């Protein structure tokens, strides 16, 4: 008598099925609609092929295109296989290596037989991929032994795959996926057949070099990248976003506006030019006013601290590989001497400000009545990131956080988190972001502390967001299992920019570990010493990255209060030069950042040049304006529109428009 397997479904019902039954069979038994829509199965929590038979009692959830994240991941992995099959068909003798799904598509690394691939090869490969999809070959999972796989690939002349399979653990189940006559060593899972892919929902994007297993000592491979989606509509939207993102690239706009530059002698550290630093100063002054008004105290702490201090705080163990360490020793000036003897103590550049703030908190005795203490620092930190991970001013090694730590009693936590949420909301709106999402990152697998402590700390963050009235879909409220730091859960704030991209910038988390490690305490109402809770929080994250986001969000057209040059006074005739100087002086007196352009150039040339540098207001002066003491105002992007105003009226108008949002009446 054969035993039946009990398959429990998400609605709570249980079906009994014979061995050999697949999730596809269950879908078909439920109904033809579901059979058609089902792409894969989640069996006991694991995503599996829909055609893979059950191996015992199991829970089953069917995955359809509505489960977008899973469906995209599956489709992208399938596209990678289809790509490999197509390349081997078109270029016989090409060896296959690895081909994973990526954030927006897939890639596959090949060892070409004759020459590396180029972008010119891509259209033909795309056509061949469409033929593979049209054949609608079943993607069949087969369990092989290691030796069988090695023998197969050796016979095919596939030395990379043959090498790789022998490194897999001997006791691992090794699977091959067959698509028609084509086979790849792969863990899966996959869609049921190539025909489940939309032949018009992918595009090959570029070719680059990549080393076998990422090691420069190994063979150079040809990597073909593609973007892959569930529908043509999704693909088209993605391509428009890419184009839009390229137009807004902060590195290009930063150069056009002369804001900053980077160079290899200071990897990941920004050279802020005068105009870029004007943006920084305007943003910093704004943040400082907001923090002052919200009851924060600003401090400044050392860049370098003894390695032993970092050991006490726990960073030396956890964070050392990201820290810049320097010897506490004066190098010898003797030509022959080694640069350093190596006998001195070590110091480290701070990768974060937290321990230094605890050291300030620990000076003197703090009473419960003095809490909360909100300690802010525009803290310049260094983290040693690999060169390859750096990106413009968005991902850097030297950065300045809008950091603060709130030391408080447990009974003050909710109130402080609510106040933080309100401040952050108002700052984002002031900076031109109407939409952001709040997410709660919950306990990770590897963590300190008991489950009871985690239950409590997660609940406090949940309650605080609810108390702030923002645990709602409008605020994208969502909980992210497993994403918290090892010592505490955290709230994350993700901005949505003008083209729908999201950027995690703000965070707040409640920490009891660091006050404990560094022995911070306050005297309670009972006269006893107690540990304060430490809230780590930031609104912008870092100035560097946030300014990068502002550039891309506003596409270079900063709100007037943040624009580095708020007005350029351009003359048509040299007769207006003196008057132009007078106009610039009047604007400067009114606090407006203005420059004169008195060059002997055609006015259209000047207009074009300042438009390309995103100058928000161009003030054009000819002979007539000079005589009548007026100015012709041309706001950026309104080439045809021009308004003539008296000088005083113009100054008053720009002054009002350039006032930062927190100082608007
Ligand atoms: Zn695969
Ligand atoms: Zn901190």
XYZ file of C-alpha atoms and ligand atoms in Angstrom:
667
model
C 0.000 0.000 0.000
C 1.542 3.288 -1.024
C 1.382 6.143 1.452
C -0.119 9.418 0.389
C 1.633 12.735 1.012
C -0.282 15.450 2.859
C 0.106 18.760 1.045
C -1.127 21.775 3.000
C -2.133 24.882 1.096
C -2.064 28.534 2.202
C -5.867 28.555 2.773
C -5.393 25.875 5.428
C -6.784 23.013 3.337
C -4.860 19.748 2.975
C -4.724 17.540 -0.117
C -3.574 13.967 -0.168
C -1.502 13.110 -3.205
C 0.306 10.031 -4.478
C 4.117 9.984 -4.642
C 5.249 11.354 -7.996
C 2.729 14.183 -7.867
C 4.140 17.636 -8.666
C 3.037 21.148 -7.623
C 1.894 21.557 -11.249
C -0.499 18.625 -10.755
C -1.902 20.257 -7.613
C -2.347 23.545 -9.492
C -4.169 21.699 -12.297
C -6.429 19.979 -9.776
C -7.366 23.344 -8.281
C -8.236 24.825 -11.654
C -7.040 25.501 -15.199
C -6.519 29.222 -14.501
C -4.087 28.522 -11.714
C -2.377 25.768 -13.731
C -1.646 28.341 -16.417
C -0.583 31.130 -14.048
C 1.601 29.030 -11.741
C 5.303 29.598 -12.509
C 6.999 27.794 -9.648
C 6.262 26.495 -6.179
C 7.256 27.360 -2.667
C 7.568 23.981 -0.930
C 8.200 24.144 2.811
C 9.421 27.701 2.255
C 11.872 26.821 -0.544
C 11.318 27.970 -4.130
C 11.276 24.909 -6.393
C 10.500 23.870 -9.950
C 6.805 23.374 -10.478
C 7.526 20.016 -12.116
C 9.626 18.650 -9.246
C 7.684 15.871 -7.462
C 6.951 16.128 -3.741
C 9.235 14.026 -1.557
C 6.927 13.790 1.448
C 4.363 15.797 3.404
C 4.834 19.469 2.630
C 3.360 22.934 2.687
C 2.798 24.384 -0.765
C 2.304 27.919 -2.070
C 2.158 28.435 -5.818
C 4.167 31.314 -7.256
C 2.572 33.381 -10.027
C 3.572 36.613 -11.761
C 1.871 38.403 -8.870
C 4.723 37.274 -6.627
C 6.821 39.696 -8.573
C 10.145 39.384 -6.768
C 10.239 35.573 -7.004
C 8.865 35.530 -10.548
C 11.487 38.046 -11.714
C 14.299 36.105 -10.090
C 13.173 32.898 -11.809
C 12.712 34.568 -15.183
C 16.124 36.232 -14.998
C 17.852 32.976 -14.219
C 16.009 31.399 -17.153
C 17.098 34.219 -19.450
C 20.704 33.508 -18.434
C 20.310 29.874 -19.487
C 18.627 30.853 -22.734
C 21.496 33.279 -23.374
C 24.077 30.539 -22.826
C 22.244 28.113 -25.085
C 21.968 30.757 -27.815
C 25.650 31.712 -27.585
C 26.789 28.101 -27.857
C 24.551 27.609 -30.884
C 25.931 30.707 -32.651
C 29.537 30.333 -31.511
C 30.344 26.605 -31.324
C 33.269 25.824 -29.064
C 32.430 28.624 -26.591
C 32.692 27.343 -23.040
C 30.095 28.184 -20.397
C 30.895 29.106 -16.799
C 28.400 30.924 -14.543
C 25.257 32.919 -15.224
C 23.282 34.337 -12.292
C 20.285 36.663 -12.032
C 21.109 40.274 -11.087
C 19.123 43.185 -9.672
C 17.585 44.081 -13.037
C 18.468 41.136 -15.222
C 21.166 38.568 -15.661
C 24.621 37.893 -17.032
C 26.589 34.903 -18.227
C 30.379 34.498 -18.329
C 31.758 32.716 -21.389
C 35.177 31.560 -22.525
C 34.919 32.280 -26.260
C 36.825 30.031 -28.639
C 38.091 32.575 -31.134
C 37.686 36.142 -29.931
C 36.030 38.016 -27.071
C 32.423 39.014 -27.754
C 31.568 42.613 -28.599
C 28.433 44.735 -28.465
C 28.049 44.105 -32.215
C 27.360 40.432 -31.473
C 24.387 41.211 -29.240
C 21.565 41.641 -31.813
C 22.266 38.226 -33.369
C 22.407 36.617 -29.923
C 19.086 38.248 -28.986
C 17.494 36.815 -32.142
C 18.811 33.360 -31.327
C 17.483 33.697 -27.760
C 14.035 34.444 -29.183
C 14.241 31.239 -31.213
C 15.095 29.251 -28.067
C 12.123 30.820 -26.275
C 9.828 30.119 -29.247
C 10.792 26.415 -29.162
C 9.301 26.351 -25.650
C 11.686 23.664 -24.433
C 10.897 22.126 -21.055
C 13.534 22.955 -18.403
C 14.030 19.583 -16.793
C 15.835 19.001 -13.505
C 18.019 15.872 -13.411
C 20.075 14.544 -10.517
C 23.557 13.424 -11.622
C 26.674 12.264 -9.795
C 29.777 14.436 -9.744
C 31.713 11.988 -11.899
C 28.937 11.817 -14.470
C 28.868 15.610 -14.690
C 32.633 15.858 -14.992
C 32.768 13.155 -17.669
C 29.972 14.874 -19.589
C 31.629 18.312 -19.559
C 35.081 16.929 -20.325
C 33.665 15.184 -23.360
C 32.098 18.493 -24.440
C 35.431 20.309 -23.999
C 33.924 22.323 -21.105
C 36.937 22.504 -18.794
C 35.542 25.284 -16.545
C 32.388 23.383 -15.637
C 34.361 20.153 -15.246
C 36.730 21.926 -12.837
C 33.914 23.494 -10.880
C 31.800 20.401 -10.333
C 34.684 18.618 -8.637
C 34.839 21.354 -6.028
C 31.237 20.886 -4.965
C 30.921 18.955 -1.698
C 30.808 15.207 -2.377
C 27.564 14.797 -0.437
C 25.706 17.609 -2.226
C 22.855 16.705 -4.567
C 24.104 17.749 -7.987
C 21.535 18.795 -10.522
C 21.709 19.433 -14.253
C 19.024 21.329 -16.121
C 18.130 20.135 -19.587
C 16.555 22.373 -22.177
C 16.047 20.283 -25.288
C 19.501 18.938 -26.052
C 21.301 21.604 -24.024
C 22.494 20.994 -20.455
C 23.865 23.202 -17.684
C 25.084 22.391 -14.210
C 22.703 24.379 -12.030
C 21.033 24.372 -8.623
C 17.820 25.778 -10.066
C 15.013 26.433 -9.666
C 13.693 27.305 -13.095
C 10.396 27.949 -14.827
C 8.756 24.917 -16.412
C 9.838 25.784 -19.961
C 11.595 28.469 -21.990
C 8.223 29.439 -23.454
C 7.215 30.890 -20.059
C 9.534 33.805 -20.859
C 8.256 36.801 -22.776
C 10.475 36.992 -25.900
C 10.078 40.780 -25.925
C 10.794 41.421 -22.261
C 14.582 41.211 -22.317
C 17.466 43.104 -23.857
C 21.184 42.379 -23.922
C 22.883 45.521 -22.691
C 26.660 45.175 -22.826
C 29.745 43.010 -22.851
C 32.628 43.283 -20.420
C 35.659 41.315 -19.346
C 35.561 39.226 -16.163
C 38.093 36.842 -14.668
C 37.222 33.202 -14.050
C 36.155 33.097 -10.396
C 36.959 36.792 -10.017
C 40.718 36.180 -9.835
C 43.095 38.219 -12.000
C 45.481 35.277 -12.193
C 42.827 33.290 -14.065
C 41.575 33.297 -17.640
C 39.757 36.391 -18.891
C 36.162 35.622 -19.811
C 33.558 37.544 -21.827
C 30.593 38.585 -19.703
C 27.345 39.372 -21.504
C 24.849 41.424 -19.490
C 21.135 41.649 -20.090
C 18.090 43.132 -18.446
C 15.099 40.828 -18.127
C 11.479 41.310 -17.080
C 8.105 39.604 -17.043
C 6.568 41.767 -19.760
C 7.554 44.173 -22.515
C 5.799 46.924 -20.605
C 8.084 46.374 -17.619
C 11.136 46.294 -19.873
C 10.182 49.529 -21.618
C 9.588 51.286 -18.310
C 12.998 50.098 -17.120
C 14.748 51.354 -20.268
C 13.101 54.767 -19.874
C 14.258 54.852 -16.241
C 17.820 54.001 -17.282
C 17.824 56.751 -19.880
C 16.368 59.201 -17.380
C 18.901 58.118 -14.736
C 21.797 58.636 -17.169
C 20.577 62.163 -17.885
C 20.504 62.872 -14.163
C 23.822 61.230 -13.307
C 25.266 63.325 -10.470
C 28.808 62.870 -11.810
C 27.893 64.486 -15.137
C 25.766 67.253 -13.615
C 28.407 67.798 -10.923
C 30.951 68.473 -13.671
C 28.550 70.687 -15.693
C 27.881 72.771 -12.581
C 31.520 72.656 -11.425
C 30.528 71.309 -8.003
C 33.262 68.768 -7.217
C 35.723 66.305 -8.633
C 37.343 63.032 -7.667
C 40.784 61.789 -8.602
C 42.745 58.618 -8.100
C 45.196 60.160 -5.611
C 42.334 60.389 -3.098
C 40.146 57.386 -3.920
C 36.654 57.884 -2.545
C 37.290 61.337 -1.050
C 35.604 64.303 -2.653
C 37.297 67.536 -3.748
C 34.495 70.035 -3.192
C 34.816 73.032 -5.510
C 33.544 76.457 -4.371
C 30.109 75.954 -5.947
C 29.678 72.460 -4.591
C 30.643 73.605 -1.150
C 28.064 76.396 -1.324
C 25.403 73.685 -1.699
C 26.940 71.824 1.232
C 27.002 74.964 3.391
C 23.372 75.807 2.611
C 22.308 72.263 3.480
C 24.426 72.146 6.628
C 23.161 75.530 7.830
C 19.593 74.341 7.275
C 20.174 71.090 9.189
C 21.892 72.964 12.013
C 18.895 75.308 12.403
C 16.509 72.349 12.432
C 18.569 70.461 15.040
C 18.979 73.565 17.214
C 15.225 74.076 17.156
C 14.622 70.405 18.028
C 16.727 70.541 21.185
C 19.957 68.953 19.994
C 23.410 69.977 21.292
C 26.133 70.005 18.655
C 29.574 68.594 19.477
C 32.789 67.821 17.633
C 34.944 64.801 18.452
C 38.433 63.573 17.487
C 39.270 62.026 14.119
C 41.892 59.733 15.612
C 41.498 57.594 18.680
C 43.703 54.947 20.216
C 43.060 51.436 18.899
C 42.388 50.290 22.465
C 39.390 52.612 22.639
C 38.034 50.975 19.466
C 38.648 47.620 21.076
C 36.542 48.603 24.078
C 33.692 49.769 21.874
C 33.790 46.501 19.931
C 34.681 48.102 16.595
C 38.221 46.734 16.514
C 36.853 43.206 16.370
C 33.842 43.774 14.140
C 34.948 46.649 11.986
C 38.720 46.632 11.801
C 38.950 45.701 8.118
C 37.000 48.862 7.258
C 39.121 51.156 9.434
C 42.156 53.204 8.458
C 44.791 52.470 11.066
C 47.828 54.727 11.592
C 50.861 54.369 13.867
C 51.098 56.781 16.806
C 54.718 57.516 16.016
C 56.773 60.242 14.346
C 58.427 58.888 11.201
C 62.201 59.181 11.000
C 63.535 61.843 8.624
C 66.749 59.902 8.151
C 66.891 58.822 4.485
C 68.072 55.307 5.227
C 65.744 54.568 8.107
C 62.586 52.571 7.474
C 59.568 54.872 7.361
C 58.384 53.549 10.698
C 59.923 51.243 13.215
C 56.582 49.563 13.796
C 57.030 49.569 17.544
C 54.539 52.335 18.327
C 50.898 52.212 19.365
C 48.141 52.176 16.796
C 45.416 54.721 16.286
C 42.417 54.559 13.971
C 40.466 57.153 12.031
C 36.913 57.041 13.260
C 34.528 54.999 11.094
C 31.617 56.315 13.185
C 30.994 58.849 15.928
C 29.124 56.753 18.459
C 31.900 55.829 20.937
C 33.170 59.422 21.092
C 29.669 60.618 21.985
C 29.464 58.086 24.796
C 32.802 59.435 26.080
C 31.296 62.935 26.223
C 28.184 61.588 27.924
C 30.381 59.939 30.564
C 32.041 63.202 31.621
C 30.615 64.103 35.003
C 27.493 62.619 36.531
C 24.199 62.702 34.667
C 20.890 62.763 36.506
C 17.688 61.247 35.126
C 16.304 64.794 35.094
C 18.844 65.837 32.430
C 17.665 63.154 30.011
C 17.132 63.048 27.112
C 20.486 64.377 25.917
C 20.487 64.777 22.132
C 24.093 64.970 20.950
C 24.598 65.930 17.304
C 27.715 66.011 15.173
C 28.320 66.668 11.511
C 30.895 63.972 11.953
C 33.544 63.326 9.338
C 34.256 59.593 9.187
C 36.448 57.290 7.130
C 35.727 53.751 6.062
C 38.028 51.670 3.951
C 35.852 50.511 1.062
C 37.341 48.609 -1.881
C 38.038 50.860 -4.880
C 35.641 48.859 -7.029
C 32.744 49.593 -4.674
C 33.149 53.387 -4.884
C 30.666 55.371 -6.971
C 30.935 59.130 -7.566
C 30.013 60.974 -4.375
C 27.330 58.396 -3.546
C 29.701 55.741 -2.243
C 32.877 57.208 -0.775
C 35.529 56.520 1.852
C 35.481 59.908 3.579
C 32.043 61.182 4.429
C 30.230 63.463 6.842
C 27.144 62.181 8.578
C 24.315 64.254 10.019
C 24.772 62.040 13.024
C 23.232 62.281 16.475
C 22.826 60.097 19.499
C 19.966 60.508 21.903
C 20.710 59.238 25.397
C 17.419 58.628 27.174
C 15.498 56.574 29.674
C 13.427 53.656 28.477
C 10.193 55.512 29.251
C 11.311 58.311 26.910
C 11.993 56.082 23.915
C 8.642 56.285 22.161
C 8.400 60.045 22.573
C 11.914 60.537 21.191
C 11.322 58.239 18.206
C 8.025 59.977 17.418
C 9.743 63.387 17.582
C 12.482 62.069 15.280
C 9.909 60.769 12.769
C 8.216 64.184 12.731
C 11.505 66.057 12.254
C 12.602 63.723 9.466
C 9.241 64.038 7.707
C 9.460 67.799 7.727
C 13.100 67.815 6.519
C 12.365 65.495 3.578
C 9.418 67.642 2.506
C 11.524 70.808 2.779
C 14.159 69.195 0.560
C 11.622 68.402 -2.156
C 10.770 64.762 -1.433
C 7.045 64.110 -1.063
C 7.265 60.391 -0.759
C 9.269 58.035 1.409
C 8.775 54.614 2.958
C 9.336 53.520 6.552
C 10.595 49.997 7.096
C 11.315 48.083 10.270
C 14.372 45.826 9.945
C 13.845 42.890 12.313
C 16.236 40.520 14.127
C 18.858 38.772 11.973
C 19.849 35.117 12.420
C 23.194 36.068 13.992
C 22.482 38.346 16.945
C 23.213 39.331 20.511
C 20.539 39.190 23.179
C 17.553 37.039 24.076
C 14.353 36.644 22.075
C 12.493 38.445 24.864
C 14.765 41.493 24.467
C 14.272 41.477 20.707
C 10.498 41.150 21.102
C 10.558 44.226 23.298
C 12.856 46.370 21.180
C 11.024 45.542 17.950
C 7.698 46.346 19.587
C 8.944 49.757 20.768
C 9.845 50.758 17.195
C 6.513 49.427 15.911
C 4.586 51.311 18.586
C 6.537 54.513 17.956
C 5.783 54.546 14.216
C 2.117 53.844 15.004
C 2.122 56.659 17.574
C 3.599 58.957 14.897
C 0.621 57.968 12.713
C 2.859 56.559 10.008
C 2.462 52.776 10.215
C 0.274 53.032 7.115
C 0.471 52.084 3.404
C 0.837 55.786 2.551
C 4.214 55.660 4.289
C 5.108 52.312 2.689
C 5.112 50.763 6.168
C 6.660 47.332 6.013
C 8.604 44.929 8.222
C 11.764 43.306 6.878
C 12.555 40.014 8.637
C 16.254 39.323 9.198
C 17.522 42.751 8.131
C 18.298 44.356 11.499
C 21.809 44.939 12.866
C 23.235 42.193 15.079
C 22.647 44.253 18.215
C 19.297 45.974 17.545
C 16.352 46.330 15.164
C 16.176 49.560 13.193
C 13.796 51.820 11.371
C 14.871 52.682 7.829
C 13.575 55.603 5.813
C 13.653 55.163 2.026
C 13.184 58.234 -0.161
C 11.500 57.946 -3.542
C 13.067 60.278 -6.096
C 11.563 62.028 -9.102
C 12.016 58.992 -11.348
C 10.760 56.451 -8.844
C 14.074 55.142 -7.543
C 14.362 54.579 -3.818
C 17.279 55.548 -1.597
C 17.682 54.459 1.988
C 18.902 57.535 3.839
C 17.465 57.974 7.326
C 17.738 55.476 10.175
C 17.056 55.250 13.868
C 17.847 52.384 16.181
C 17.767 51.841 19.917
C 20.975 50.405 21.332
C 21.701 49.120 24.819
C 24.925 47.290 23.905
C 27.300 50.241 23.463
C 26.289 52.048 26.703
C 26.918 48.724 28.449
C 30.295 48.104 26.784
C 31.521 51.623 27.514
C 29.905 51.711 30.955
C 27.688 54.775 30.488
C 25.208 55.424 33.268
C 22.925 58.003 34.817
C 21.624 58.415 38.355
C 17.954 57.507 38.539
C 15.183 58.834 40.758
C 16.039 55.982 43.156
C 19.627 57.250 43.538
C 20.934 54.146 41.762
C 22.988 53.989 38.560
C 21.093 52.973 35.425
C 22.075 52.405 31.819
C 20.693 54.922 29.347
C 19.363 53.722 26.015
C 21.257 55.192 23.065
C 19.326 56.075 19.926
C 21.566 56.231 16.849
C 19.901 58.377 14.218
C 20.497 60.181 10.949
C 18.132 61.980 8.588
C 20.306 62.666 5.531
C 22.722 59.793 6.129
C 25.793 61.501 4.735
C 26.165 64.923 3.119
C 28.080 63.451 0.178
C 25.482 60.873 -0.772
C 22.537 63.112 0.026
C 23.851 65.900 -2.201
C 24.314 63.268 -4.927
C 20.676 62.234 -4.450
C 19.532 65.879 -4.482
C 21.383 66.454 -7.775
C 19.768 63.407 -9.395
C 16.317 64.043 -7.900
C 16.228 67.677 -9.035
C 18.214 66.876 -12.218
C 20.553 69.762 -11.388
C 17.718 72.268 -10.888
C 18.132 72.770 -7.174
C 15.450 74.626 -5.246
C 16.636 78.253 -5.270
C 17.794 78.222 -1.637
C 20.210 75.368 -2.406
C 21.421 76.563 -5.811
C 25.128 77.420 -5.652
C 24.719 80.443 -7.935
C 21.240 81.880 -7.582
C 21.507 84.531 -10.281
C 23.886 85.526 -13.069
C 23.811 89.106 -14.288
C 24.666 89.054 -18.013
C 25.261 92.146 -20.084
C 24.328 92.630 -23.730
C 26.504 95.723 -24.200
C 29.578 96.926 -22.349
C 27.718 100.188 -21.605
C 25.786 98.186 -19.010
C 28.896 96.904 -17.174
C 28.856 99.442 -14.347
C 25.167 98.950 -13.768
C 25.710 95.146 -13.773
C 28.273 95.498 -10.987
C 25.790 97.584 -9.076
C 23.067 94.916 -9.511
C 25.394 92.147 -8.288
C 26.334 94.277 -5.256
C 22.667 94.881 -4.416
C 21.867 91.163 -4.705
C 24.903 90.174 -2.616
C 23.878 92.636 0.097
C 20.484 90.946 0.147
C 22.162 87.566 0.737
C 21.674 86.288 -2.813
C 24.530 84.365 -4.423
C 25.022 86.334 -7.650
C 27.745 86.631 -10.288
C 28.321 88.989 -13.215
C 29.051 87.840 -16.760
C 30.537 90.874 -18.509
C 32.297 88.951 -21.267
C 32.202 90.285 -24.759
C 29.990 87.429 -26.029
C 26.618 87.279 -27.759
C 23.746 87.159 -25.259
C 22.452 83.879 -26.740
C 25.831 82.306 -26.082
C 25.721 83.476 -22.467
C 22.135 82.276 -21.989
C 23.021 78.855 -23.331
C 26.124 78.500 -21.212
C 24.415 79.451 -17.950
C 21.442 77.223 -18.769
C 23.806 74.282 -19.186
C 25.245 75.110 -15.766
C 21.670 75.108 -14.344
C 21.771 78.736 -13.159
C 18.182 79.300 -11.985
C 17.882 83.015 -12.792
C 19.514 84.944 -15.588
C 19.302 88.749 -15.320
C 19.863 90.336 -18.709
C 21.030 93.977 -18.899
C 21.180 96.094 -22.021
C 21.525 99.788 -22.583
C 17.872 100.392 -21.882
C 17.841 98.455 -18.568
C 20.914 100.441 -17.485
C 19.196 103.732 -18.270
C 15.883 102.781 -16.673
C 17.460 100.910 -13.743
C 15.501 97.755 -14.499
C 16.461 94.138 -15.167
C 15.084 91.562 -17.608
C 14.593 88.336 -15.612
C 14.755 84.963 -17.385
C 14.191 81.989 -15.093
C 15.916 78.750 -16.149
C 13.947 76.722 -18.681
C 11.741 79.582 -19.869
C 13.811 80.761 -22.839
C 11.047 82.781 -24.377
C 9.594 84.244 -21.222
C 11.273 87.309 -19.854
C 9.980 89.779 -17.340
C 11.232 93.332 -16.850
C 11.352 94.513 -13.238
C 12.686 97.487 -11.312
C 15.914 96.691 -9.428
C 14.363 96.964 -5.948
C 11.411 94.770 -6.897
C 13.747 92.171 -8.355
C 15.943 92.051 -5.246
C 12.896 91.719 -2.997
C 11.451 88.938 -5.119
C 14.642 86.843 -5.311
C 15.285 87.392 -1.633
C 11.868 85.979 -0.781
C 12.230 83.056 -3.198
C 15.737 82.168 -1.980
C 14.743 82.002 1.666
C 15.249 78.448 3.021
C 11.966 76.601 3.668
C 12.333 76.705 7.462
C 12.671 80.494 7.347
C 9.700 81.120 5.060
C 7.117 83.286 6.800
Zn 21.058 27.929 -13.734
Zn 25.837 55.804 16.242
